[in-house]
Coordinates of N, CA and C in Angstrom, one line a residue:
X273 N 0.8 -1.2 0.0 CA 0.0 0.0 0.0 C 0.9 1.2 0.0
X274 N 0.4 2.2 -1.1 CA 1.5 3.5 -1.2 C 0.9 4.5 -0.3
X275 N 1.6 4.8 0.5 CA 1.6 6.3 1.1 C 1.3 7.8 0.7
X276 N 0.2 8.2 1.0 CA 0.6 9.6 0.4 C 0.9 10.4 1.0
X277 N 1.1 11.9 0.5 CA 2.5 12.6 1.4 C 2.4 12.4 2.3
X278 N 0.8 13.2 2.8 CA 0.2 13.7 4.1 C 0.6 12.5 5.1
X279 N 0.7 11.3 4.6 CA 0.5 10.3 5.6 C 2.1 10.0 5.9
X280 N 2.9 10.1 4.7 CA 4.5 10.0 4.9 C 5.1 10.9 6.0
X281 N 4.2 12.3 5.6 CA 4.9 13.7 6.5 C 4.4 12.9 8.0
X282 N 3.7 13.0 8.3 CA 2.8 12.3 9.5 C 3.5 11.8 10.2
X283 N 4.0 10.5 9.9 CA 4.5 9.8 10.4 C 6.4 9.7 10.5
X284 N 6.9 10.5 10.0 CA 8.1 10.9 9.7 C 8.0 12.0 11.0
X285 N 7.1 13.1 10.9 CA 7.1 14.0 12.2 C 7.1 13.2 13.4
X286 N 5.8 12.3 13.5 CA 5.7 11.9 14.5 C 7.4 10.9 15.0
X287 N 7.8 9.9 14.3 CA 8.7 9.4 14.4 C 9.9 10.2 15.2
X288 N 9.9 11.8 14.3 CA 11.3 12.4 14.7 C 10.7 13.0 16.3
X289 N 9.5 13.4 16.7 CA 9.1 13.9 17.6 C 9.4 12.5 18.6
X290 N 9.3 11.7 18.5 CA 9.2 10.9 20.1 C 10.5 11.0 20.0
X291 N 11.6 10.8 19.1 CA 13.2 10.7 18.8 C 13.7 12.1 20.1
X292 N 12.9 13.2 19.9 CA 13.2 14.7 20.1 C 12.7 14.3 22.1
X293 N 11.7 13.7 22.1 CA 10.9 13.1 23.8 C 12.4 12.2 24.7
X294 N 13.1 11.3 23.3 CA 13.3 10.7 24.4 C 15.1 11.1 24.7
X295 N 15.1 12.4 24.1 CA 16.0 13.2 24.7 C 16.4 13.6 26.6
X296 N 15.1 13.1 27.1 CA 15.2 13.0 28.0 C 15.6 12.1 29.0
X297 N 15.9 11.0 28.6 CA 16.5 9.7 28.9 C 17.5 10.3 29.6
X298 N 18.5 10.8 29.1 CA 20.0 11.1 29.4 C 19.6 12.0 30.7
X299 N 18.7 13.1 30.8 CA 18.8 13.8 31.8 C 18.0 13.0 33.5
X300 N 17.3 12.1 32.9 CA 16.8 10.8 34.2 C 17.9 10.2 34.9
X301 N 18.8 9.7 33.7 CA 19.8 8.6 34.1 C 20.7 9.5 34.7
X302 N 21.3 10.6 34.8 CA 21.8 11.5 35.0 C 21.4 11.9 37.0
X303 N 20.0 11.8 37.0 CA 19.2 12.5 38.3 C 19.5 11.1 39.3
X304 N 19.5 9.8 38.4 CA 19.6 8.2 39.2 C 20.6 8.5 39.6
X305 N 21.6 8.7 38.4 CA 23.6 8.3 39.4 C 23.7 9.1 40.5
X306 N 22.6 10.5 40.1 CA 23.6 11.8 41.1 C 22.9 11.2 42.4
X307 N 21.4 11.1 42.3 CA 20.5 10.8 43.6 C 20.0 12.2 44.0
X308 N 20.2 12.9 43.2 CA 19.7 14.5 43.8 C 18.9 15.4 42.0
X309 N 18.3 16.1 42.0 CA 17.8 17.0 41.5 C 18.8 18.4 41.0
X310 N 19.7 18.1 41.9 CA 20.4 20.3 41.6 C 20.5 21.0 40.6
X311 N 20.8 20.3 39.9 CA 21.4 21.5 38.2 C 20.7 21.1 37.4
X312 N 19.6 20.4 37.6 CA 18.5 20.1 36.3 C 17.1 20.6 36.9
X313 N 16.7 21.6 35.9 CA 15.7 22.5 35.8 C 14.6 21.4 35.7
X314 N 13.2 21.6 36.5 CA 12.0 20.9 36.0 C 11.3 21.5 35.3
X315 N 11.3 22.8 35.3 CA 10.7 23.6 34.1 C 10.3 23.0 32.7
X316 N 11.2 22.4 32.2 CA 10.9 22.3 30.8 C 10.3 20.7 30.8
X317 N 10.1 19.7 31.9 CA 9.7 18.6 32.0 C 8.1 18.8 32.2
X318 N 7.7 19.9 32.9 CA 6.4 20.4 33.2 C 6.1 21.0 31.8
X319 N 7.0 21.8 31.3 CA 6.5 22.9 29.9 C 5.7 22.0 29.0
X320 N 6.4 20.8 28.8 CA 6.2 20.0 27.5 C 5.0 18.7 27.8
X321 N 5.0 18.5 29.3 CA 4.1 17.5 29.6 C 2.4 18.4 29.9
X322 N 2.5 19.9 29.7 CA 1.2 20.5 30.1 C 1.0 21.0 28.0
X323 N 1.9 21.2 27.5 CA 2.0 21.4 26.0 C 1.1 19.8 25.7
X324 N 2.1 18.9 25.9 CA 1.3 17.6 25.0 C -0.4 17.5 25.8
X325 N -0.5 17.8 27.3 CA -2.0 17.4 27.7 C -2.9 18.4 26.4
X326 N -2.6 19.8 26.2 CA -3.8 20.5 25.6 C -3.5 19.8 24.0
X327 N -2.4 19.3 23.4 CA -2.2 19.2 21.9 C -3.3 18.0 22.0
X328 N -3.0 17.4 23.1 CA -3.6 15.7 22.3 C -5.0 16.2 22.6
X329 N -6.0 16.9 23.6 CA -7.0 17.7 23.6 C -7.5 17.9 22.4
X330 N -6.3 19.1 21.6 CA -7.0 19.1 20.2 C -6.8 18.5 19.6
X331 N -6.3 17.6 19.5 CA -6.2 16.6 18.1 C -7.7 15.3 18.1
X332 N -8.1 15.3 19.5 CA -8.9 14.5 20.0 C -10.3 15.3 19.4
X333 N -10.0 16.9 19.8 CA -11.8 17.9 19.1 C -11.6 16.9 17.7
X334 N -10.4 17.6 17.0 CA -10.3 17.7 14.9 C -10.0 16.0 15.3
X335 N -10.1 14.9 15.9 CA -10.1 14.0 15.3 C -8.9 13.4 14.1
X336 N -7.7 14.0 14.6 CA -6.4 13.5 14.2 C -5.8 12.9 14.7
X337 N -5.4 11.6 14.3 CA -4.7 10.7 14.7 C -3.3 10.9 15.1
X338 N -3.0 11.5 14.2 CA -1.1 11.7 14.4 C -1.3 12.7 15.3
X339 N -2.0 13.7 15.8 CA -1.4 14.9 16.6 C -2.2 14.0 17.8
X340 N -2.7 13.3 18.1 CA -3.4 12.4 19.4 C -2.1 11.6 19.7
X341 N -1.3 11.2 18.5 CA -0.6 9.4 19.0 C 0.7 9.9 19.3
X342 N 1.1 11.2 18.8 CA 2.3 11.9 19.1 C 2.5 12.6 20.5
X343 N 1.2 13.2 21.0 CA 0.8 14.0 22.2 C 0.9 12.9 23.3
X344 N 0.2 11.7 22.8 CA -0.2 10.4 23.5 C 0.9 10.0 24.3
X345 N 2.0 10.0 23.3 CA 3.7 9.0 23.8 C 4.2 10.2 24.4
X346 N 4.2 11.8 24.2 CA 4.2 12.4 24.9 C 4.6 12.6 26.6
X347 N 3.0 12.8 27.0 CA 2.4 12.3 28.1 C 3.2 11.8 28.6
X348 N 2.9 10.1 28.0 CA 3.6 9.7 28.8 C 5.2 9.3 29.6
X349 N 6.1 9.7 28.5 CA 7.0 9.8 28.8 C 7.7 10.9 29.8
X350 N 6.8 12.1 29.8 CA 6.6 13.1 30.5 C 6.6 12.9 32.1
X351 N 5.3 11.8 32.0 CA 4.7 11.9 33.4 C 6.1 10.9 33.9
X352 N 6.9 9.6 32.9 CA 7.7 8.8 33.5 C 9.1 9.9 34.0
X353 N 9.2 10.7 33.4 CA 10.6 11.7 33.6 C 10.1 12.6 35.0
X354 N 9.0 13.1 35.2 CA 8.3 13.7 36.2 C 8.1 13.1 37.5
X355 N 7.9 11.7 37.6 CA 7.7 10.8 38.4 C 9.3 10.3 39.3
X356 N 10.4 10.3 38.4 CA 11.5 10.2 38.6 C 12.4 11.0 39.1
X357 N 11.7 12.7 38.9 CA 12.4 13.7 39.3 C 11.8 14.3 40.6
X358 N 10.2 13.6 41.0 CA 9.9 14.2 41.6 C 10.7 12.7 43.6
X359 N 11.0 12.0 42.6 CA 11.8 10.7 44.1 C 12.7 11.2 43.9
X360 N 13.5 12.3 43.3 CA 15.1 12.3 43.9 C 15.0 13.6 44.4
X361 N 14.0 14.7 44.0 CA 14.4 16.3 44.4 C 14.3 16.0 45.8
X362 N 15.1 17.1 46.3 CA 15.1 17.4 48.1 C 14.2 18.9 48.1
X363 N 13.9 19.1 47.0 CA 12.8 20.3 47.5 C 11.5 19.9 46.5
X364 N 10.8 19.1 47.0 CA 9.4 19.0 47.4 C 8.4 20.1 47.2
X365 N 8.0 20.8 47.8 CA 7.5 22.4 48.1 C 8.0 23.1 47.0
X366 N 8.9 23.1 46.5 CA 8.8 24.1 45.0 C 8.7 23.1 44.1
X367 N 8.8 21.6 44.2 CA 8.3 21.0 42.9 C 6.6 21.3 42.7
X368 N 5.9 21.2 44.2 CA 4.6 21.0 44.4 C 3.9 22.5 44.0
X369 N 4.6 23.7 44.1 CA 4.4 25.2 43.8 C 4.2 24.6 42.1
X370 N 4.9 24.3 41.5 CA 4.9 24.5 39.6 C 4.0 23.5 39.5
X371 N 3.9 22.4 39.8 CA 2.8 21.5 39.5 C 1.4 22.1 39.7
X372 N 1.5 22.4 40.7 CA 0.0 23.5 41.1 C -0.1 24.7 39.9
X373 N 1.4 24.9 39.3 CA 1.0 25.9 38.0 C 0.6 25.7 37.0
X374 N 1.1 24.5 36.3 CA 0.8 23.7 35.8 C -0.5 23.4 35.6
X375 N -1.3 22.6 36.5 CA -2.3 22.4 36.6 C -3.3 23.4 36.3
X376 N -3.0 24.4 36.9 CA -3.6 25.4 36.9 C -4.0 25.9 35.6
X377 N -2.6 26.0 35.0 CA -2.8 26.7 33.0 C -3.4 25.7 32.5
X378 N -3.4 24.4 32.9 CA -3.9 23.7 31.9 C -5.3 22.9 31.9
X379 N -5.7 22.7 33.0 CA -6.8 22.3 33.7 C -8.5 23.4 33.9
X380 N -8.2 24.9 33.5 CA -9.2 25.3 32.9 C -9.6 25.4 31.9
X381 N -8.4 25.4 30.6 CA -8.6 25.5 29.6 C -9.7 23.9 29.1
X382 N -9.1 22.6 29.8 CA -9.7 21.7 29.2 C -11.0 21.4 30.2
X383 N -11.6 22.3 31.3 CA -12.4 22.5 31.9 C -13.7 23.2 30.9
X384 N -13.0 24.5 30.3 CA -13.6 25.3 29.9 C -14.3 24.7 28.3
X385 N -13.5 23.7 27.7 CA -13.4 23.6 26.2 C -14.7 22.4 26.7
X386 N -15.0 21.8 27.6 CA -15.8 20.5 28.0 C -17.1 20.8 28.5
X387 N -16.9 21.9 29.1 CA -18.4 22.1 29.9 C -18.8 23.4 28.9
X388 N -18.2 24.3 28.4 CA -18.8 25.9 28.2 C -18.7 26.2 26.7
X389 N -18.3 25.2 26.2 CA -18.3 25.2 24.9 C -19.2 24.2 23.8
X390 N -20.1 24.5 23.5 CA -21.0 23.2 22.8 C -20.8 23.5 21.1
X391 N -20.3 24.6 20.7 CA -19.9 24.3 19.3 C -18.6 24.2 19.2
X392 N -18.0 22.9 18.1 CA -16.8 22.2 18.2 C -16.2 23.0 17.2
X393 N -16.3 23.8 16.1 CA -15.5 24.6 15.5 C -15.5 25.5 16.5
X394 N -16.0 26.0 17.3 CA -15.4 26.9 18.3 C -14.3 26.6 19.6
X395 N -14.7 25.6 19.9 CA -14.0 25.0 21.2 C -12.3 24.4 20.2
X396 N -12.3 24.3 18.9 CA -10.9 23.8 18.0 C -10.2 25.5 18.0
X397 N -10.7 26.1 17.9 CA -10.4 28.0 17.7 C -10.1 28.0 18.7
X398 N -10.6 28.2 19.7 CA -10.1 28.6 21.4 C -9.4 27.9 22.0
X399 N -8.7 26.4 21.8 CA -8.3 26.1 21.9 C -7.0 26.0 21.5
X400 N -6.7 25.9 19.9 CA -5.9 26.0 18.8 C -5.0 27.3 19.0
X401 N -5.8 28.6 19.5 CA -5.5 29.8 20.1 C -4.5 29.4 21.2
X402 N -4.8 28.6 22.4 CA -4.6 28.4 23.7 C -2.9 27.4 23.6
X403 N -3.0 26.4 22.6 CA -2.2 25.7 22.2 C -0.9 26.5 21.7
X404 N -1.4 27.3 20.7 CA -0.2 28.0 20.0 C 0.6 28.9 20.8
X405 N -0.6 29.3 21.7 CA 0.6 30.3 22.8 C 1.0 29.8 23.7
X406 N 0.9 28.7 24.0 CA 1.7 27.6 24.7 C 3.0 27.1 24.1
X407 N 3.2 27.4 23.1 CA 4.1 27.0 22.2 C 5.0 28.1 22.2
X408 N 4.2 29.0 21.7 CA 5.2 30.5 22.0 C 6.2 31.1 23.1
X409 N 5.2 30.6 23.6 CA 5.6 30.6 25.2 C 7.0 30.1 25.8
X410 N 6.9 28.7 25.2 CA 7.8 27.8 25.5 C 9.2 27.7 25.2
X411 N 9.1 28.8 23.6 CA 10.5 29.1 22.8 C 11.1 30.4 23.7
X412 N 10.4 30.4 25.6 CA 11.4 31.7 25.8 C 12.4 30.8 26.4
X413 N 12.9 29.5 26.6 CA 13.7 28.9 27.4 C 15.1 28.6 26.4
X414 N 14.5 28.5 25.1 CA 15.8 28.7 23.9 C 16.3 30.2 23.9
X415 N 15.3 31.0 23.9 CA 15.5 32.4 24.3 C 16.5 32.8 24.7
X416 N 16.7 32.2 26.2 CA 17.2 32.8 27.5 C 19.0 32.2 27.2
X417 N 18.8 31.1 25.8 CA 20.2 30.3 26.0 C 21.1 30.8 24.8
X418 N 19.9 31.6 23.7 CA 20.5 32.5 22.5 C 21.2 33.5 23.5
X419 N 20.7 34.3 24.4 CA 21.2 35.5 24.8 C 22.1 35.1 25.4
X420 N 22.9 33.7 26.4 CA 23.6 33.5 26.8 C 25.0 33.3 26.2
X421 N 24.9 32.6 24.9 CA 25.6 32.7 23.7 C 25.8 33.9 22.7
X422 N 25.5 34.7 23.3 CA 25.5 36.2 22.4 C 26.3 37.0 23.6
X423 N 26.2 36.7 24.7 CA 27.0 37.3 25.9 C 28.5 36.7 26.3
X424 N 28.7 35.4 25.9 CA 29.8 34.7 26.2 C 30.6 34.5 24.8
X425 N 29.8 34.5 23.8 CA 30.0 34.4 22.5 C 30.6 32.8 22.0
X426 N 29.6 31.9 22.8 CA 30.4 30.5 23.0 C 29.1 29.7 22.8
X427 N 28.9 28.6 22.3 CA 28.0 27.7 21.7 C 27.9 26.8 22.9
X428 N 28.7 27.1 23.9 CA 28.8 25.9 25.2 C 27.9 25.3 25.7
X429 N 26.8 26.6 26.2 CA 25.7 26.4 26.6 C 24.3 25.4 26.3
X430 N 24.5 25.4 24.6 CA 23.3 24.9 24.0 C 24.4 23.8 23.3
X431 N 22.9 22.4 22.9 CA 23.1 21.8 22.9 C 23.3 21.3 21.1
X432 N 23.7 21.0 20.1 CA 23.8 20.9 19.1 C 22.8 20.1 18.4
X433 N 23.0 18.5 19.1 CA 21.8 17.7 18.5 C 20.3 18.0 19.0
X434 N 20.3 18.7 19.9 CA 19.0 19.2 20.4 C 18.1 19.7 19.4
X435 N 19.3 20.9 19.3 CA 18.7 22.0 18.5 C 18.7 22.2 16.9
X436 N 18.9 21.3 16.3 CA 19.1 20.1 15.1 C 18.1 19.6 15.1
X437 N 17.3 18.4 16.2 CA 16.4 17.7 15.9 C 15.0 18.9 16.2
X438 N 15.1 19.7 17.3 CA 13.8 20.9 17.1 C 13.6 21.2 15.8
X439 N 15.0 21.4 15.2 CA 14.6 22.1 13.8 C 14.3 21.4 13.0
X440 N 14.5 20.3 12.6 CA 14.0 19.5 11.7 C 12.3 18.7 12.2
X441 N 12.5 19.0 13.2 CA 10.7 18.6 13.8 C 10.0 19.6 13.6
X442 N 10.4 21.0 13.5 CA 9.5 21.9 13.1 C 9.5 22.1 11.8
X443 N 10.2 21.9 11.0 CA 10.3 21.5 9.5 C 8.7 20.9 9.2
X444 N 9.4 19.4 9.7 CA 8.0 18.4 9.8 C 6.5 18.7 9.8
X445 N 6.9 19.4 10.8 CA 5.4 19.8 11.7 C 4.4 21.2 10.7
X446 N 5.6 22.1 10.3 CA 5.4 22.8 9.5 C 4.8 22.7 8.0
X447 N 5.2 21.8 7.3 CA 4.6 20.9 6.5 C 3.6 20.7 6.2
X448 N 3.7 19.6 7.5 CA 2.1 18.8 7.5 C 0.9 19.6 8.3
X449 N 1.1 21.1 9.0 CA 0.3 21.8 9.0 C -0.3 22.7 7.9
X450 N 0.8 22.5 6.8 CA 0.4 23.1 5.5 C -0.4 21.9 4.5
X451 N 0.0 20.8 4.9 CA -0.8 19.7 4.0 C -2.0 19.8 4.3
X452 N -2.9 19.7 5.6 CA -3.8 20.0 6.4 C -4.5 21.3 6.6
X453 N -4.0 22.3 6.6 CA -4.6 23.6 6.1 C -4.4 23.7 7.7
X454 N -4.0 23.8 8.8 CA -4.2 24.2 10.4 C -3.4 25.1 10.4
X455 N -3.7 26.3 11.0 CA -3.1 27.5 11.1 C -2.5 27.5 12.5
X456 N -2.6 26.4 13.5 CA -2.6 26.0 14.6 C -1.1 25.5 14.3
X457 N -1.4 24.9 14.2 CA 0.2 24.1 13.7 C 0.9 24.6 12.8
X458 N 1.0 25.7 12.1 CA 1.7 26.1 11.2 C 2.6 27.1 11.9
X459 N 1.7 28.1 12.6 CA 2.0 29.2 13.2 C 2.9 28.9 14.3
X460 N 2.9 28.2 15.5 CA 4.2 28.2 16.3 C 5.8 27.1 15.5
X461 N 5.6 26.9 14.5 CA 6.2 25.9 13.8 C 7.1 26.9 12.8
X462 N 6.6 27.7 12.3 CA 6.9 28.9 11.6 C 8.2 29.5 12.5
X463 N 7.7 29.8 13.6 CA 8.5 30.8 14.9 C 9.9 29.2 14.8
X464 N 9.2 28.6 15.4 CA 10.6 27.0 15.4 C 11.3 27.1 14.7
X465 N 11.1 27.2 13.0 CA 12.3 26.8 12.2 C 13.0 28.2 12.3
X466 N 12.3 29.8 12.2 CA 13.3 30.6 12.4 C 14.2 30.6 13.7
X467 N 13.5 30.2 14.5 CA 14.5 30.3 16.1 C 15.8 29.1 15.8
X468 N 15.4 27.8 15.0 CA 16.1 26.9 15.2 C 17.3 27.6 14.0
X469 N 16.5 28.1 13.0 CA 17.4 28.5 12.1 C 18.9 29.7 12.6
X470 N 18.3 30.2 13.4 CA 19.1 31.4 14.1 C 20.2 31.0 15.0
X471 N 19.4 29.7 15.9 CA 20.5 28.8 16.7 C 21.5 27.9 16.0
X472 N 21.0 27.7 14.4 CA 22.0 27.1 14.4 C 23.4 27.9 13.6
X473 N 23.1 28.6 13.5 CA 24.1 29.6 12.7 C 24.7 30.0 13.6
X474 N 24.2 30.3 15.1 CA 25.3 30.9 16.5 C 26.3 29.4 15.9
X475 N 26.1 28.4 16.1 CA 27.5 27.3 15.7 C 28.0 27.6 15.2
X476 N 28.2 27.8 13.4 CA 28.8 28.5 12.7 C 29.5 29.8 13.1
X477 N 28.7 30.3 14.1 CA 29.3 31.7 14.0 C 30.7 32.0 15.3
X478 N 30.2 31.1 16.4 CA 31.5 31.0 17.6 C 31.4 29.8 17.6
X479 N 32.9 29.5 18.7 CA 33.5 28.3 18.7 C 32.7 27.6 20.1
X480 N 32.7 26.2 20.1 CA 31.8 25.2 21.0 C 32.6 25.6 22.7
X481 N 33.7 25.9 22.6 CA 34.4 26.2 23.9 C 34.4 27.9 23.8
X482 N 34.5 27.9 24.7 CA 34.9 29.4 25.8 C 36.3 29.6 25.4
X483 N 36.2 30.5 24.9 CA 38.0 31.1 24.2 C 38.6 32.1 25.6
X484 N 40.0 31.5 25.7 CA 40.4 31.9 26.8 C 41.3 32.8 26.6
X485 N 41.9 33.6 27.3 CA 43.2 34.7 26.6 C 44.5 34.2 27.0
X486 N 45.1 34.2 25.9 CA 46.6 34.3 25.9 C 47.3 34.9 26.4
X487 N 48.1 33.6 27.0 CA 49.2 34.3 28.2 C 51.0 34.4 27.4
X488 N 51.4 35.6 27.0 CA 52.2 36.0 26.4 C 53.5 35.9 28.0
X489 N 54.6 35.4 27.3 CA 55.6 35.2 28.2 C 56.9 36.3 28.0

């Protein structure tokens, strides 16, 4: 049976997307050896597991399989990195503060889209809305690591294959929001390939180490 595009892009995104999820492997096995939490942020473990709760939301209104089965592995990988980080942190009380934020941004929205919304082209709009700026949102943590690289003038910070596979997942994503006609998916996908595109040129542009000064004798 031949594939057509939509269904090739589809599953090519999705493929590279769980590839991009289980980038987090490394930073789990990492929290086991140490036994402690300290220099790994949970920020972005919460950002991406309250991202996939509303995507797979909408994919579930529009009845899309690939943005449900991608959001789906998601989840769960999420909640398995989150479950892990939450037995080794020694601070408790500010894990339990973000979770409560968490919940919080995400839990009316799928409150609101279930009880107060009875037309489903509207509840895909306000939500689609809700999703994208979730997305937007989320490009301020690449943000914060361009400027750090623009201040040290050193690629040290950021991570290479990371930010390689973001960009070629928003490639993907980009695509097949255009194959589909979803302005949802096109639009924070749009912002991706430029940010990814920008990040990857800081490589090209400084060297991976911290350039040190010469000691003249």
């Amino acid at each position: 049976m031949q594939l057509g595009l939509t269904e090739f892009v589809s599953y090519l995104a999705t493929v590279c997307t769980i590839g991009v999820f289980s980038t987090g492997i490394p930073t789990v096995l990492k929290i086991t050896r140490k036994g402690n939490t300290n220099d790994v942020s949970f920020f972005p473990l919460l950002a991406i597991f309250c991202s996939c709760t509303v995507w797979c939301k909408y994919g579930l209104l529009k009845e899309d399989f690939t943005i449900i089965s991608v959001n789906l592995i998601g989840i769960v990988a999420q909640a398995i990195y989150i479950f892990i980080y939450y037995i080794y942190t020694h601070n408790r009380s500010a894990l339990h503060r973000q979770l409560l934020i968490g919940a919080g941004l995400v839990f009316p929205i799928l409150f609101y889209i279930k009880f107060h919304v009875e037309d489903k082209d509207t509840a895909l709009l306000h939500l689609g809305i809700f999703c994208c700026t979730l997305n937007v949102i989320s490009y301020g943590s690449p943000l914060v690591a361009v400027a750090e690289v623009l201040k040290t003038r050193s690629t040290e910070t950021m991570s290479f294959p990371l930010v390689a596979s973001n960009f070629v997942v928003s490639i993907e994503w980009l695509f097949y929001g255009y194959l589909i006609s979803d302005p949802f998916i096109k639009t924070p996908n749009v912002l991706g390939v430029i940010l990814g595109t920008f990040q990857l040129g800081l490589f090209f542009k400084f060297p991976r180490k911290k350039s040190s000064p010469t000691s003249s004798i």
